[in-house]
Amino acid sequence: MDGLQDIYAQMGIGKKVYEYGEAVLEKLAGRFRGIDEIAEYNQLKVVQAMQECQVSEACLLGTTGYGYNDLGRDKLEEVYAHVFHTEDALVRPQITCGTHALALALMSNLRPGDELLSPVGKPYDTLEEVIGIRPSRGSLAEYGVSYRQVDLLSDGAFDYEGIRKAVNGKTRLVTIQRSKGYQTRPTLSIKRIGELIAFLKGLKPDVICMVDNCYGEFVEVREPSDVGADMVVGSLIKNPGGGLAPIGGYIAGRKECVENAAYRLTSPGLGKEVGASLGVLKDFYQGLFLAPSVTAAALKGAVFAANLYEPLGYDVVPDASESRHDIIQAITFGSPEGVIAFCQGIQAAAPVDSHVTPEPWDMPGYDAPVIMAAGAFVAGSSIELSADGPIKPPYAVYFQGGLTWQHAKFGILRSLQAVLDKGLVIL
Ligand SMILES: *Cc1c(COP(=O)(O)O)cnc(C)c1O
């Protein structure tokens, strides 16, 4: 197209990077069509839920104070339950982030003497302190909840024998992390999650299966709750908030599990009845409505990044041709300089704060310095174009998001330009 390359040049993308990017993109038409089809299905699923629940204009308004009889809040929770095909849901601005939603689901459904099992290896970094893997005040360990972990086998398969041995009379809840998080293991497909849950329920029918659904929502046409999960948990500043939710988390699942969480979030006896929605409902609804297409944009970005970096000799997870089960793309640079250049390139492509330079820092909840690139409309939102990498071996960067495909593409090209400018790669 006339002028396209010119405006890329004005935005700091040289001819070499631009042309390399176009050559990579030419091969991706089929992949992108598949992503669009999933988005189409999920768009209808969300609209169907909103119609069945009869969302009305009045639902978009909020309450203050105690928030009794908050029509929009209650209806939104009904919509989430429809989308996830669960009995109930808790969707609240009072849930401050994904870690909080997960901690809430765990702490409200476990009792002293119970055991928590992760059959998919180490959970997300911030959950280590929630569980007490790294000692912390108020952890599950401090409340007498023990923890057991079974790692994936070296080929990424479930260690069914190990899991069979780990499940015991105390095992009350199993946590299954769908996304790879800050690891380079493969993300779990819905099919694999379903197989794992079926195996666990076969061993112990009353065990609660919880899935950490962060980054996985709307990537496939089914969710973990469609394959037996008792609870799915996630953050609204990732996929399901569609880039519009300014805060929040959700727990969708069996009525009893959700009620336990509500009693813990507010207070025993009060549960879901209180909690003013303030002014966020319109953004929660509209964000959910946009989430399938925003997730598709982010997925296209991830596929593009893998296909751009893999031929240059970098280890990418998932690889260039693999099917996708979350929106995260890991790229291993093998050096702090690569991670830093990549993140600085992403930052330079942002609509907000493009003029600042991110540096590694000691973030609460993480055990190594982390560099984060995010020039987002919602602070820290990782459905928006963002990248982060812990400064520790193997020096991998985790890239995700992009509210539009066009912006994701620009950000990825800008990252490659930064890596090229640092002399870390030759095109
Ligand atoms: C992001 C994430 C979390 C934690 O969410 P925060 O909002 O950062 O607290 C937990 N698990 C996974 C897999 C995640 O990706």
Short mmCIF file of C-alpha atoms and ligand atoms in Angstrom, two decimals:
data_model
loop_
_atom_site.label_atom_id
_atom_site.label_comp_id
_atom_site.label_asym_id
_atom_site.label_seq_id
_atom_site.Cartn_x
_atom_site.Cartn_y
_atom_site.Cartn_z
CA MET A 1 0.00 0.00 0.00
CA ASP A 2 1.15 3.52 -0.83
CA GLY A 3 2.52 5.35 2.16
CA LEU A 4 2.48 2.40 4.56
CA GLN A 5 6.21 1.87 4.52
CA ASP A 6 6.70 5.62 4.83
CA ILE A 7 4.69 5.91 8.00
CA TYR A 8 6.49 2.87 9.43
CA ALA A 9 9.78 4.63 8.64
CA GLN A 10 8.53 7.76 10.41
CA MET A 11 7.72 5.52 13.39
CA GLY A 12 11.24 4.10 13.56
CA ILE A 13 10.88 0.90 11.54
CA GLY A 14 13.67 0.59 8.97
CA LYS A 15 13.28 -0.91 5.51
CA LYS A 16 14.95 -4.20 6.45
CA VAL A 17 12.68 -4.89 9.41
CA TYR A 18 9.59 -3.82 7.48
CA GLU A 19 10.32 -6.05 4.51
CA TYR A 20 11.26 -8.99 6.70
CA GLY A 21 7.98 -8.54 8.57
CA GLU A 22 5.94 -8.48 5.36
CA ALA A 23 7.61 -11.67 4.13
CA VAL A 24 6.78 -13.41 7.41
CA LEU A 25 3.19 -12.17 7.30
CA GLU A 26 2.56 -13.51 3.82
CA LYS A 27 2.70 -17.05 5.15
CA LEU A 28 0.27 -16.49 8.00
CA ALA A 29 -3.05 -15.98 6.17
CA GLY A 30 -4.33 -19.46 7.02
CA ARG A 31 -3.42 -19.15 10.70
CA PHE A 32 -5.13 -15.78 10.94
CA ARG A 33 -8.31 -17.16 9.35
CA GLY A 34 -8.45 -19.84 12.04
CA ILE A 35 -8.07 -17.23 14.78
CA ASP A 36 -10.86 -15.13 13.24
CA GLU A 37 -13.21 -18.12 13.20
CA ILE A 38 -12.71 -18.74 16.91
CA ALA A 39 -13.33 -15.04 17.59
CA GLU A 40 -16.52 -15.23 15.53
CA TYR A 41 -17.82 -18.16 17.58
CA ASN A 42 -16.90 -16.51 20.88
CA GLN A 43 -18.41 -13.18 19.84
CA LEU A 44 -21.74 -14.92 19.31
CA LYS A 45 -21.35 -16.82 22.59
CA VAL A 46 -20.97 -13.52 24.48
CA VAL A 47 -23.86 -11.80 22.70
CA GLN A 48 -26.01 -14.87 23.25
CA ALA A 49 -25.29 -14.72 26.99
CA MET A 50 -26.12 -11.01 27.14
CA GLN A 51 -29.38 -11.56 25.26
CA GLU A 52 -30.44 -14.57 27.31
CA CYS A 53 -29.83 -12.60 30.50
CA GLN A 54 -31.72 -9.62 29.08
CA VAL A 55 -29.03 -7.07 29.76
CA SER A 56 -30.73 -3.68 29.74
CA GLU A 57 -29.57 -0.08 29.72
CA ALA A 58 -30.19 0.14 33.46
CA CYS A 59 -27.56 -2.59 34.01
CA LEU A 60 -24.85 -0.23 32.84
CA LEU A 61 -25.38 2.09 35.81
CA GLY A 62 -23.67 1.49 39.14
CA THR A 63 -24.38 1.75 42.83
CA THR A 64 -22.52 3.35 45.74
CA GLY A 65 -22.33 2.58 49.44
CA TYR A 66 -23.26 -0.97 50.40
CA GLY A 67 -24.43 -1.78 46.91
CA TYR A 68 -27.57 -3.65 47.89
CA ASN A 69 -29.73 -4.65 44.91
CA ASP A 70 -27.11 -3.75 42.34
CA LEU A 71 -28.99 -4.90 39.25
CA GLY A 72 -26.10 -4.46 36.82
CA ARG A 73 -23.60 -6.26 39.06
CA ASP A 74 -25.89 -9.23 39.62
CA LYS A 75 -26.79 -9.43 35.92
CA LEU A 76 -23.14 -9.26 34.88
CA GLU A 77 -22.38 -12.21 37.14
CA GLU A 78 -25.23 -14.06 35.46
CA VAL A 79 -23.76 -13.22 32.04
CA TYR A 80 -20.35 -14.58 33.09
CA ALA A 81 -22.03 -17.76 34.35
CA HIS A 82 -23.70 -18.11 30.93
CA VAL A 83 -20.47 -17.54 29.02
CA PHE A 84 -18.56 -20.06 31.13
CA HIS A 85 -21.52 -22.44 31.42
CA THR A 86 -21.30 -22.47 35.21
CA GLU A 87 -23.91 -22.30 37.97
CA ASP A 88 -22.69 -18.98 39.30
CA ALA A 89 -19.99 -16.33 39.07
CA LEU A 90 -18.39 -13.60 41.14
CA VAL A 91 -17.20 -10.65 39.02
CA ARG A 92 -16.12 -7.67 41.07
CA PRO A 93 -14.02 -4.53 41.02
CA GLN A 94 -13.21 -5.37 44.66
CA ILE A 95 -11.13 -8.29 43.35
CA THR A 96 -7.97 -6.31 42.71
CA CYS A 97 -6.02 -8.55 40.37
CA GLY A 98 -5.56 -12.12 39.15
CA THR A 99 -3.48 -13.17 42.15
CA HIS A 100 -6.18 -11.84 44.45
CA ALA A 101 -8.89 -13.78 42.58
CA LEU A 102 -6.84 -16.98 42.82
CA ALA A 103 -5.98 -16.42 46.49
CA LEU A 104 -9.65 -15.78 47.18
CA ALA A 105 -10.76 -18.96 45.42
CA LEU A 106 -8.14 -21.00 47.28
CA MET A 107 -8.49 -19.51 50.74
CA SER A 108 -12.27 -19.65 50.70
CA ASN A 109 -12.50 -23.26 49.56
CA LEU A 110 -9.74 -24.78 51.68
CA ARG A 111 -9.87 -25.41 55.42
CA PRO A 112 -7.12 -26.20 57.97
CA GLY A 113 -5.95 -29.77 57.47
CA ASP A 114 -6.78 -29.79 53.76
CA GLU A 115 -4.18 -30.31 51.10
CA LEU A 116 -3.77 -28.39 47.85
CA LEU A 117 -2.31 -30.20 44.85
CA SER A 118 -0.75 -28.75 41.71
CA PRO A 119 -0.39 -31.60 39.20
CA VAL A 120 1.12 -29.34 36.52
CA GLY A 121 4.31 -28.19 38.22
CA LYS A 122 5.14 -24.95 39.94
CA PRO A 123 2.34 -22.38 39.86
CA TYR A 124 2.67 -18.75 38.84
CA ASP A 125 5.31 -16.83 40.82
CA THR A 126 2.91 -14.69 42.84
CA LEU A 127 1.05 -17.79 44.05
CA GLU A 128 4.16 -19.08 45.81
CA GLU A 129 3.54 -16.69 48.69
CA VAL A 130 -0.21 -17.34 48.66
CA ILE A 131 0.42 -21.06 49.08
CA GLY A 132 3.46 -20.65 51.30
CA ILE A 133 5.99 -22.30 48.97
CA ARG A 134 7.93 -19.17 49.80
CA PRO A 135 7.03 -18.37 53.41
CA SER A 136 4.76 -15.37 53.74
CA ARG A 137 2.40 -13.87 56.29
CA GLY A 138 -1.13 -15.14 55.92
CA SER A 139 -0.23 -17.90 53.48
CA LEU A 140 -2.27 -21.08 53.22
CA ALA A 141 0.63 -22.89 54.94
CA GLU A 142 0.26 -20.60 57.95
CA TYR A 143 -3.40 -21.63 58.17
CA GLY A 144 -2.50 -25.31 58.16
CA VAL A 145 -3.19 -26.08 54.51
CA SER A 146 -0.47 -28.29 53.10
CA TYR A 147 0.70 -28.33 49.50
CA ARG A 148 1.90 -30.98 47.15
CA GLN A 149 3.19 -30.64 43.62
CA VAL A 150 3.68 -33.07 40.78
CA ASP A 151 5.81 -31.78 37.95
CA LEU A 152 5.11 -32.38 34.29
CA LEU A 153 7.30 -35.03 32.68
CA SER A 154 10.25 -33.81 30.63
CA ASP A 155 8.20 -34.06 27.42
CA GLY A 156 5.44 -31.91 28.96
CA ALA A 157 3.07 -34.84 29.57
CA PHE A 158 1.14 -35.30 32.82
CA ASP A 159 2.84 -37.60 35.32
CA TYR A 160 -0.27 -39.71 35.90
CA GLU A 161 1.59 -42.18 38.10
CA GLY A 162 2.97 -39.37 40.25
CA ILE A 163 -0.47 -37.77 40.48
CA ARG A 164 -2.06 -41.05 41.54
CA LYS A 165 0.49 -41.29 44.37
CA ALA A 166 0.05 -37.65 45.40
CA VAL A 167 -3.73 -37.69 45.78
CA ASN A 168 -4.62 -38.68 49.34
CA GLY A 169 -7.36 -38.38 51.94
CA LYS A 170 -6.51 -34.74 52.60
CA THR A 171 -6.47 -33.62 48.97
CA ARG A 172 -9.33 -31.13 48.79
CA LEU A 173 -8.50 -28.87 45.87
CA VAL A 174 -6.44 -29.20 42.72
CA THR A 175 -5.07 -26.10 41.03
CA ILE A 176 -4.40 -26.33 37.32
CA GLN A 177 -2.67 -23.44 35.61
CA ARG A 178 -3.74 -23.26 31.99
CA SER A 179 -1.11 -20.81 30.82
CA LYS A 180 2.63 -21.31 31.02
CA GLY A 181 3.09 -18.08 32.98
CA TYR A 182 6.80 -17.36 33.51
CA GLN A 183 7.89 -20.81 32.43
CA THR A 184 8.79 -22.32 29.13
CA ARG A 185 6.54 -25.37 29.48
CA PRO A 186 3.70 -25.69 26.97
CA THR A 187 0.34 -24.12 27.79
CA LEU A 188 -2.43 -26.64 28.35
CA SER A 189 -5.16 -27.02 25.75
CA ILE A 190 -8.78 -27.36 26.89
CA LYS A 191 -8.66 -30.94 25.67
CA ARG A 192 -5.69 -31.76 27.91
CA ILE A 193 -7.24 -29.95 30.88
CA GLY A 194 -10.37 -32.07 30.37
CA GLU A 195 -8.32 -35.27 30.35
CA LEU A 196 -6.51 -34.28 33.54
CA ILE A 197 -9.74 -33.36 35.34
CA ALA A 198 -11.38 -36.64 34.27
CA PHE A 199 -8.39 -38.54 35.68
CA LEU A 200 -8.48 -36.60 38.97
CA LYS A 201 -12.24 -37.05 39.40
CA GLY A 202 -11.72 -40.75 38.70
CA LEU A 203 -9.28 -40.90 41.61
CA LYS A 204 -11.33 -38.70 43.92
CA PRO A 205 -14.80 -37.64 42.72
CA ASP A 206 -15.30 -34.86 45.29
CA VAL A 207 -11.98 -33.08 44.74
CA ILE A 208 -12.44 -29.45 43.64
CA CYS A 209 -10.71 -28.75 40.34
CA MET A 210 -9.80 -25.09 39.94
CA VAL A 211 -8.26 -23.71 36.77
CA ASP A 212 -6.14 -20.57 36.73
CA ASN A 213 -7.59 -19.29 33.47
CA CYS A 214 -5.38 -16.18 33.18
CA TYR A 215 -4.56 -15.39 29.55
CA GLY A 216 -6.60 -18.31 28.26
CA GLU A 217 -10.10 -16.86 27.97
CA PHE A 218 -11.56 -16.91 24.45
CA VAL A 219 -8.46 -18.43 22.87
CA GLU A 220 -10.47 -21.57 22.18
CA VAL A 221 -14.23 -21.99 21.77
CA ARG A 222 -14.45 -23.95 25.01
CA GLU A 223 -13.35 -22.95 28.51
CA PRO A 224 -12.08 -25.22 31.31
CA SER A 225 -15.55 -25.14 32.87
CA ASP A 226 -16.83 -26.90 29.73
CA VAL A 227 -14.58 -29.87 30.51
CA GLY A 228 -15.28 -30.40 34.18
CA ALA A 229 -13.55 -27.60 36.09
CA ASP A 230 -15.42 -26.67 39.27
CA MET A 231 -13.99 -23.15 39.24
CA VAL A 232 -12.30 -20.97 36.62
CA VAL A 233 -10.49 -17.90 37.84
CA GLY A 234 -8.97 -14.92 36.09
CA SER A 235 -8.19 -11.23 35.86
CA LEU A 236 -10.28 -8.57 34.13
CA ILE A 237 -7.21 -6.63 33.09
CA LYS A 238 -6.33 -9.59 30.90
CA ASN A 239 -8.52 -11.19 28.20
CA PRO A 240 -12.09 -10.99 29.56
CA GLY A 241 -11.90 -7.26 30.34
CA GLY A 242 -11.34 -6.57 26.65
CA GLY A 243 -8.96 -3.72 27.49
CA LEU A 244 -11.77 -1.63 28.96
CA ALA A 245 -12.15 -3.04 32.48
CA PRO A 246 -10.06 -0.73 34.71
CA ILE A 247 -9.76 -3.30 37.53
CA GLY A 248 -11.29 -6.58 38.61
CA GLY A 249 -11.27 -10.33 38.69
CA TYR A 250 -13.72 -13.18 38.32
CA ILE A 251 -14.46 -16.61 39.69
CA ALA A 252 -16.99 -18.69 37.74
CA GLY A 253 -18.01 -22.12 38.87
CA ARG A 254 -20.17 -24.33 41.04
CA LYS A 255 -22.57 -22.45 43.27
CA GLU A 256 -20.98 -23.63 46.51
CA CYS A 257 -17.45 -22.68 45.41
CA VAL A 258 -18.54 -19.23 44.29
CA GLU A 259 -20.53 -18.68 47.47
CA ASN A 260 -17.51 -19.61 49.59
CA ALA A 261 -15.48 -17.05 47.65
CA ALA A 262 -18.16 -14.37 48.09
CA TYR A 263 -18.29 -15.01 51.84
CA ARG A 264 -14.56 -14.57 52.03
CA LEU A 265 -14.41 -11.49 49.74
CA THR A 266 -16.99 -9.56 51.74
CA SER A 267 -18.01 -11.34 54.91
CA PRO A 268 -19.69 -14.50 56.11
CA GLY A 269 -23.40 -13.90 55.85
CA LEU A 270 -23.11 -10.97 53.44
CA GLY A 271 -21.49 -12.70 50.46
CA LYS A 272 -22.64 -11.43 47.06
CA GLU A 273 -25.31 -9.14 48.50
CA VAL A 274 -22.94 -6.24 49.09
CA GLY A 275 -20.19 -4.60 47.07
CA ALA A 276 -21.06 -1.45 45.16
CA SER A 277 -20.08 -1.56 41.51
CA LEU A 278 -19.39 2.21 41.47
CA GLY A 279 -18.99 3.31 37.86
CA VAL A 280 -17.29 0.31 36.28
CA LEU A 281 -20.18 -1.76 34.95
CA LYS A 282 -20.40 -0.26 31.50
CA ASP A 283 -16.70 -1.01 30.98
CA PHE A 284 -17.09 -4.55 32.35
CA TYR A 285 -19.95 -5.27 29.95
CA GLN A 286 -18.42 -3.56 26.95
CA GLY A 287 -15.03 -5.11 27.69
CA LEU A 288 -16.54 -8.59 27.78
CA PHE A 289 -18.32 -7.83 24.52
CA LEU A 290 -15.01 -6.81 22.89
CA ALA A 291 -12.95 -9.57 24.54
CA PRO A 292 -13.22 -12.20 21.77
CA SER A 293 -11.91 -9.86 19.08
CA VAL A 294 -9.31 -8.26 21.35
CA THR A 295 -8.06 -11.74 22.26
CA ALA A 296 -7.86 -12.58 18.55
CA ALA A 297 -5.75 -9.45 17.92
CA ALA A 298 -3.39 -10.47 20.71
CA LEU A 299 -3.18 -14.01 19.36
CA LYS A 300 -2.27 -12.79 15.89
CA GLY A 301 0.48 -10.73 17.48
CA ALA A 302 1.81 -13.77 19.33
CA VAL A 303 1.81 -15.91 16.18
CA PHE A 304 3.51 -13.13 14.23
CA ALA A 305 6.20 -12.70 16.91
CA ALA A 306 6.97 -16.41 16.94
CA ASN A 307 7.27 -16.50 13.18
CA LEU A 308 9.41 -13.37 13.15
CA TYR A 309 11.92 -14.44 15.82
CA GLU A 310 12.18 -18.20 15.30
CA PRO A 311 13.94 -18.01 11.91
CA LEU A 312 16.46 -15.63 13.49
CA GLY A 313 17.65 -18.44 15.74
CA TYR A 314 15.78 -17.64 18.97
CA ASP A 315 14.00 -20.30 20.93
CA VAL A 316 10.29 -19.42 20.92
CA VAL A 317 7.50 -21.03 22.96
CA PRO A 318 5.04 -21.81 21.47
CA ASP A 319 7.00 -22.36 18.28
CA ALA A 320 6.10 -20.78 14.95
CA SER A 321 3.71 -23.50 13.78
CA GLU A 322 2.20 -24.79 17.07
CA SER A 323 -1.46 -24.41 17.95
CA ARG A 324 -2.24 -21.75 20.55
CA HIS A 325 -3.89 -22.07 23.95
CA ASP A 326 -3.08 -18.70 25.50
CA ILE A 327 -1.96 -15.28 24.29
CA ILE A 328 1.56 -15.40 25.71
CA GLN A 329 4.62 -15.68 23.55
CA ALA A 330 7.92 -16.52 25.18
CA ILE A 331 11.12 -15.64 23.34
CA THR A 332 14.42 -16.70 24.84
CA PHE A 333 17.20 -14.22 24.26
CA GLY A 334 19.83 -15.87 26.43
CA SER A 335 21.12 -12.53 27.69
CA PRO A 336 19.83 -9.64 29.81
CA GLU A 337 20.62 -7.25 26.92
CA GLY A 338 18.21 -9.05 24.58
CA VAL A 339 15.39 -9.01 27.13
CA ILE A 340 15.96 -5.33 27.86
CA ALA A 341 16.18 -4.30 24.17
CA PHE A 342 12.99 -6.21 23.36
CA CYS A 343 11.05 -4.59 26.20
CA GLN A 344 12.36 -1.13 25.38
CA GLY A 345 11.21 -1.64 21.78
CA ILE A 346 7.71 -2.62 22.93
CA GLN A 347 7.58 0.44 25.18
CA ALA A 348 8.62 2.70 22.31
CA ALA A 349 5.58 1.50 20.34
CA ALA A 350 3.05 2.37 23.04
CA PRO A 351 0.27 4.95 22.71
CA VAL A 352 0.92 6.09 26.31
CA ASP A 353 4.37 6.63 27.88
CA SER A 354 6.27 5.78 24.70
CA HIS A 355 8.88 8.34 25.72
CA VAL A 356 9.91 6.50 28.91
CA THR A 357 12.54 3.76 29.09
CA PRO A 358 11.72 0.70 31.20
CA GLU A 359 14.41 -0.74 33.46
CA PRO A 360 14.51 -3.95 35.57
CA TRP A 361 13.27 -3.56 39.18
CA ASP A 362 12.45 -5.69 42.24
CA MET A 363 8.70 -6.18 41.99
CA PRO A 364 6.69 -7.40 44.98
CA GLY A 365 5.88 -11.09 44.61
CA TYR A 366 8.74 -11.96 42.26
CA ASP A 367 12.10 -13.49 43.20
CA ALA A 368 14.28 -11.76 40.57
CA PRO A 369 14.31 -8.26 39.08
CA VAL A 370 11.67 -7.93 36.37
CA ILE A 371 11.59 -5.57 33.41
CA MET A 372 8.13 -4.61 32.23
CA ALA A 373 7.13 -2.73 29.14
CA ALA A 374 3.63 -1.37 29.11
CA GLY A 375 2.35 1.87 27.73
CA ALA A 376 -1.21 1.07 28.57
CA PHE A 377 -4.48 2.93 29.04
CA VAL A 378 -5.08 0.74 32.12
CA ALA A 379 -1.96 0.59 34.30
CA GLY A 380 -0.37 -2.86 34.19
CA SER A 381 -2.96 -4.23 31.80
CA SER A 382 -1.50 -7.18 29.99
CA ILE A 383 -4.21 -7.58 27.37
CA GLU A 384 -2.71 -4.36 26.06
CA LEU A 385 0.59 -4.64 24.21
CA SER A 386 3.07 -5.48 26.94
CA ALA A 387 6.16 -7.52 27.67
CA ASP A 388 7.93 -8.60 30.76
CA GLY A 389 10.93 -10.66 31.59
CA PRO A 390 12.57 -11.73 34.81
CA ILE A 391 16.28 -10.98 34.68
CA LYS A 392 17.40 -14.53 35.31
CA PRO A 393 18.38 -17.46 33.08
CA PRO A 394 17.32 -18.43 30.48
CA TYR A 395 16.60 -14.71 29.91
CA ALA A 396 13.26 -15.21 28.28
CA VAL A 397 10.84 -12.43 27.58
CA TYR A 398 7.10 -12.98 27.83
CA PHE A 399 5.18 -10.93 25.37
CA GLN A 400 1.43 -10.54 25.24
CA GLY A 401 -1.48 -8.45 24.18
CA GLY A 402 -2.35 -5.81 21.70
CA LEU A 403 -5.86 -4.35 21.66
CA THR A 404 -5.68 -4.30 17.87
CA TRP A 405 -3.70 -6.52 15.53
CA GLN A 406 -2.28 -3.46 13.78
CA HIS A 407 -0.82 -2.18 17.02
CA ALA A 408 0.54 -5.59 18.02
CA LYS A 409 2.29 -5.80 14.65
CA PHE A 410 3.86 -2.38 15.07
CA GLY A 411 5.07 -3.22 18.57
CA ILE A 412 6.69 -6.46 17.48
CA LEU A 413 8.43 -4.82 14.54
CA ARG A 414 9.62 -2.05 16.86
CA SER A 415 11.04 -4.66 19.25
CA LEU A 416 12.95 -6.32 16.44
CA GLN A 417 14.27 -2.93 15.37
CA ALA A 418 15.54 -2.35 18.94
CA VAL A 419 17.23 -5.77 19.06
CA LEU A 420 18.78 -5.09 15.63
CA ASP A 421 19.96 -1.60 16.65
CA LYS A 422 21.73 -3.11 19.68
CA GLY A 423 23.65 -5.35 17.29
CA LEU A 424 22.20 -8.52 18.83
CA VAL A 425 20.90 -9.91 15.55
CA ILE A 426 21.68 -9.62 11.85
CA LEU A 427 18.93 -9.44 9.23
C1 LIG B 1 -1.20 -12.89 35.40
C2 LIG B 1 -1.31 -14.21 35.97
C3 LIG B 1 -1.62 -14.39 37.31
C4 LIG B 1 -1.72 -13.28 38.30
O1 LIG B 1 -2.45 -12.19 37.89
P1 LIG B 1 -2.09 -10.72 38.38
O2 LIG B 1 -3.23 -9.93 37.87
O3 LIG B 1 -0.80 -10.33 37.79
O4 LIG B 1 -2.06 -10.74 39.87
C5 LIG B 1 -1.76 -15.69 37.75
N1 LIG B 1 -1.61 -16.74 36.94
C6 LIG B 1 -1.30 -16.58 35.64
C7 LIG B 1 -1.13 -17.79 34.78
C8 LIG B 1 -1.14 -15.33 35.11
O5 LIG B 1 -0.85 -15.19 33.85
#
